[in-house]
Amino acid sequence: MAGLLNFGSLILGLIALTIPVVNFMQYKKQNNKNRGVLSFISISSCAVSLCFQILYCYYLVKIEDWSALMDITGAMAFVAMLLLIITIILNTINLIVFRDRTINTR
């Protein structure tokens, strides 16, 4: 089960980072009205990915694997912070760019 938590966290983290990039690459499409929904899915994927990491830490505490917990805590905290910051920045850029585009086309 612990391996699935890490794998799920990795996949959801990649989804959280990929959706805003793909959304921005479709900038020239006029009829894409799902931008808000895609941003919500991206941020939700980031949140679930971080929850999986918290559950993995809980699993390590529950089985009392203190050495594994001490080994991964620093890197996990750094990567979690990086994932959250990059996801927020990408989604904010998308919302700002497309908000201006929506205002100008009305």
PDB file of C-alpha atoms in Angstrom:
ATOM      1  CA  MET A   1       0.000   0.000   0.000  1.00  0.00           C
ATOM      2  CA  ALA A   2       2.818   2.416   0.809  1.00  0.00           C
ATOM      3  CA  GLY A   3       4.218   2.068  -2.690  1.00  0.00           C
ATOM      4  CA  LEU A   4       0.835   2.978  -4.125  1.00  0.00           C
ATOM      5  CA  LEU A   5       0.744   6.132  -2.017  1.00  0.00           C
ATOM      6  CA  ASN A   6       4.084   7.249  -3.440  1.00  0.00           C
ATOM      7  CA  PHE A   7       3.126   6.279  -6.982  1.00  0.00           C
ATOM      8  CA  GLY A   8      -0.242   8.033  -6.702  1.00  0.00           C
ATOM      9  CA  SER A   9       1.429  11.107  -5.276  1.00  0.00           C
ATOM     10  CA  LEU A  10       3.875  11.210  -8.175  1.00  0.00           C
ATOM     11  CA  ILE A  11       1.165  10.784 -10.818  1.00  0.00           C
ATOM     12  CA  LEU A  12      -1.130  13.383  -9.249  1.00  0.00           C
ATOM     13  CA  GLY A  13       1.773  15.805  -8.859  1.00  0.00           C
ATOM     14  CA  LEU A  14       2.598  15.448 -12.548  1.00  0.00           C
ATOM     15  CA  ILE A  15      -1.066  15.966 -13.432  1.00  0.00           C
ATOM     16  CA  ALA A  16      -1.141  19.096 -11.255  1.00  0.00           C
ATOM     17  CA  LEU A  17       1.834  20.534 -13.157  1.00  0.00           C
ATOM     18  CA  THR A  18       0.827  19.345 -16.635  1.00  0.00           C
ATOM     19  CA  ILE A  19      -2.739  20.674 -16.757  1.00  0.00           C
ATOM     20  CA  PRO A  20      -1.822  24.394 -16.530  1.00  0.00           C
ATOM     21  CA  VAL A  21       0.944  23.960 -19.112  1.00  0.00           C
ATOM     22  CA  VAL A  22      -1.416  22.231 -21.567  1.00  0.00           C
ATOM     23  CA  ASN A  23      -4.072  24.836 -20.796  1.00  0.00           C
ATOM     24  CA  PHE A  24      -1.636  27.616 -21.618  1.00  0.00           C
ATOM     25  CA  MET A  25      -0.505  25.885 -24.822  1.00  0.00           C
ATOM     26  CA  GLN A  26      -4.129  25.957 -25.997  1.00  0.00           C
ATOM     27  CA  TYR A  27      -4.118  29.757 -25.696  1.00  0.00           C
ATOM     28  CA  LYS A  28      -5.149  30.326 -29.308  1.00  0.00           C
ATOM     29  CA  LYS A  29      -8.319  28.245 -29.010  1.00  0.00           C
ATOM     30  CA  GLN A  30     -11.250  30.595 -28.662  1.00  0.00           C
ATOM     31  CA  ASN A  31     -13.860  28.032 -27.644  1.00  0.00           C
ATOM     32  CA  ASN A  32     -12.142  26.437 -24.644  1.00  0.00           C
ATOM     33  CA  LYS A  33     -14.390  27.441 -21.748  1.00  0.00           C
ATOM     34  CA  ASN A  34     -13.121  24.846 -19.275  1.00  0.00           C
ATOM     35  CA  ARG A  35     -10.160  26.872 -18.056  1.00  0.00           C
ATOM     36  CA  GLY A  36     -11.570  27.380 -14.548  1.00  0.00           C
ATOM     37  CA  VAL A  37     -12.465  23.722 -14.242  1.00  0.00           C
ATOM     38  CA  LEU A  38      -8.978  22.707 -15.388  1.00  0.00           C
ATOM     39  CA  SER A  39      -7.387  25.017 -12.820  1.00  0.00           C
ATOM     40  CA  PHE A  40      -9.582  23.507 -10.131  1.00  0.00           C
ATOM     41  CA  ILE A  41      -8.576  19.979 -11.195  1.00  0.00           C
ATOM     42  CA  SER A  42      -4.912  21.000 -11.150  1.00  0.00           C
ATOM     43  CA  ILE A  43      -5.068  22.447  -7.648  1.00  0.00           C
ATOM     44  CA  SER A  44      -7.132  19.484  -6.432  1.00  0.00           C
ATOM     45  CA  SER A  45      -4.566  17.054  -7.854  1.00  0.00           C
ATOM     46  CA  CYS A  46      -1.841  18.943  -6.020  1.00  0.00           C
ATOM     47  CA  ALA A  47      -3.803  18.766  -2.765  1.00  0.00           C
ATOM     48  CA  VAL A  48      -4.489  15.038  -3.061  1.00  0.00           C
ATOM     49  CA  SER A  49      -0.832  14.433  -3.933  1.00  0.00           C
ATOM     50  CA  LEU A  50       0.248  16.228  -0.759  1.00  0.00           C
ATOM     51  CA  CYS A  51      -2.340  14.266   1.255  1.00  0.00           C
ATOM     52  CA  PHE A  52      -0.864  11.030  -0.070  1.00  0.00           C
ATOM     53  CA  GLN A  53       2.546  12.116   1.205  1.00  0.00           C
ATOM     54  CA  ILE A  54       1.085  12.894   4.630  1.00  0.00           C
ATOM     55  CA  LEU A  55      -0.564   9.471   4.677  1.00  0.00           C
ATOM     56  CA  TYR A  56       2.765   7.870   3.755  1.00  0.00           C
ATOM     57  CA  CYS A  57       4.434   9.625   6.706  1.00  0.00           C
ATOM     58  CA  TYR A  58       1.614   8.424   8.942  1.00  0.00           C
ATOM     59  CA  TYR A  59       2.181   4.894   7.646  1.00  0.00           C
ATOM     60  CA  LEU A  60       5.890   5.105   8.527  1.00  0.00           C
ATOM     61  CA  VAL A  61       5.057   6.362  12.020  1.00  0.00           C
ATOM     62  CA  LYS A  62       2.466   3.632  12.496  1.00  0.00           C
ATOM     63  CA  ILE A  63       4.940   0.864  11.632  1.00  0.00           C
ATOM     64  CA  GLU A  64       7.610   2.704  13.650  1.00  0.00           C
ATOM     65  CA  ASP A  65      10.133   2.918  10.815  1.00  0.00           C
ATOM     66  CA  TRP A  66      11.924   5.921  12.306  1.00  0.00           C
ATOM     67  CA  SER A  67      15.033   5.660  10.134  1.00  0.00           C
ATOM     68  CA  ALA A  68      12.979   5.777   6.918  1.00  0.00           C
ATOM     69  CA  LEU A  69      10.990   8.694   8.291  1.00  0.00           C
ATOM     70  CA  MET A  70      14.152  10.606   9.180  1.00  0.00           C
ATOM     71  CA  ASP A  71      15.621   9.876   5.745  1.00  0.00           C
ATOM     72  CA  ILE A  72      12.706  11.149   3.675  1.00  0.00           C
ATOM     73  CA  THR A  73      11.255  13.997   5.738  1.00  0.00           C
ATOM     74  CA  GLY A  74      13.591  16.741   4.541  1.00  0.00           C
ATOM     75  CA  ALA A  75      13.358  15.868   0.858  1.00  0.00           C
ATOM     76  CA  MET A  76       9.617  15.283   1.069  1.00  0.00           C
ATOM     77  CA  ALA A  77       9.014  18.678   2.678  1.00  0.00           C
ATOM     78  CA  PHE A  78      11.128  20.409   0.013  1.00  0.00           C
ATOM     79  CA  VAL A  79       9.432  18.638  -2.909  1.00  0.00           C
ATOM     80  CA  ALA A  80       5.965  19.223  -1.439  1.00  0.00           C
ATOM     81  CA  MET A  81       6.695  22.933  -1.054  1.00  0.00           C
ATOM     82  CA  LEU A  82       8.074  23.095  -4.602  1.00  0.00           C
ATOM     83  CA  LEU A  83       5.023  21.293  -6.036  1.00  0.00           C
ATOM     84  CA  LEU A  84       2.627  23.599  -4.240  1.00  0.00           C
ATOM     85  CA  ILE A  85       4.436  26.809  -5.218  1.00  0.00           C
ATOM     86  CA  ILE A  86       4.833  25.849  -8.883  1.00  0.00           C
ATOM     87  CA  THR A  87       1.202  24.701  -9.152  1.00  0.00           C
ATOM     88  CA  ILE A  88      -0.066  27.949  -7.641  1.00  0.00           C
ATOM     89  CA  ILE A  89       2.170  30.062  -9.884  1.00  0.00           C
ATOM     90  CA  LEU A  90       1.180  28.209 -13.083  1.00  0.00           C
ATOM     91  CA  ASN A  91      -2.529  28.375 -12.301  1.00  0.00           C
ATOM     92  CA  THR A  92      -2.310  32.040 -11.333  1.00  0.00           C
ATOM     93  CA  ILE A  93      -0.548  32.888 -14.588  1.00  0.00           C
ATOM     94  CA  ASN A  94      -3.204  30.996 -16.534  1.00  0.00           C
ATOM     95  CA  LEU A  95      -6.049  32.725 -14.747  1.00  0.00           C
ATOM     96  CA  ILE A  96      -4.502  36.190 -15.216  1.00  0.00           C
ATOM     97  CA  VAL A  97      -3.744  35.655 -18.913  1.00  0.00           C
ATOM     98  CA  PHE A  98      -7.126  34.186 -19.740  1.00  0.00           C
ATOM     99  CA  ARG A  99      -9.041  36.628 -17.562  1.00  0.00           C
ATOM    100  CA  ASP A 100      -7.601  39.497 -19.603  1.00  0.00           C
ATOM    101  CA  ARG A 101      -8.422  37.665 -22.805  1.00  0.00           C
ATOM    102  CA  THR A 102     -11.998  37.041 -21.694  1.00  0.00           C
ATOM    103  CA  ILE A 103     -12.480  40.683 -20.696  1.00  0.00           C
ATOM    104  CA  ASN A 104     -11.114  41.924 -24.039  1.00  0.00           C
ATOM    105  CA  THR A 105     -13.354  39.634 -26.148  1.00  0.00           C
ATOM    106  CA  ARG A 106     -16.651  40.781 -24.615  1.00  0.00           C
TER     107      ARG A 106
END
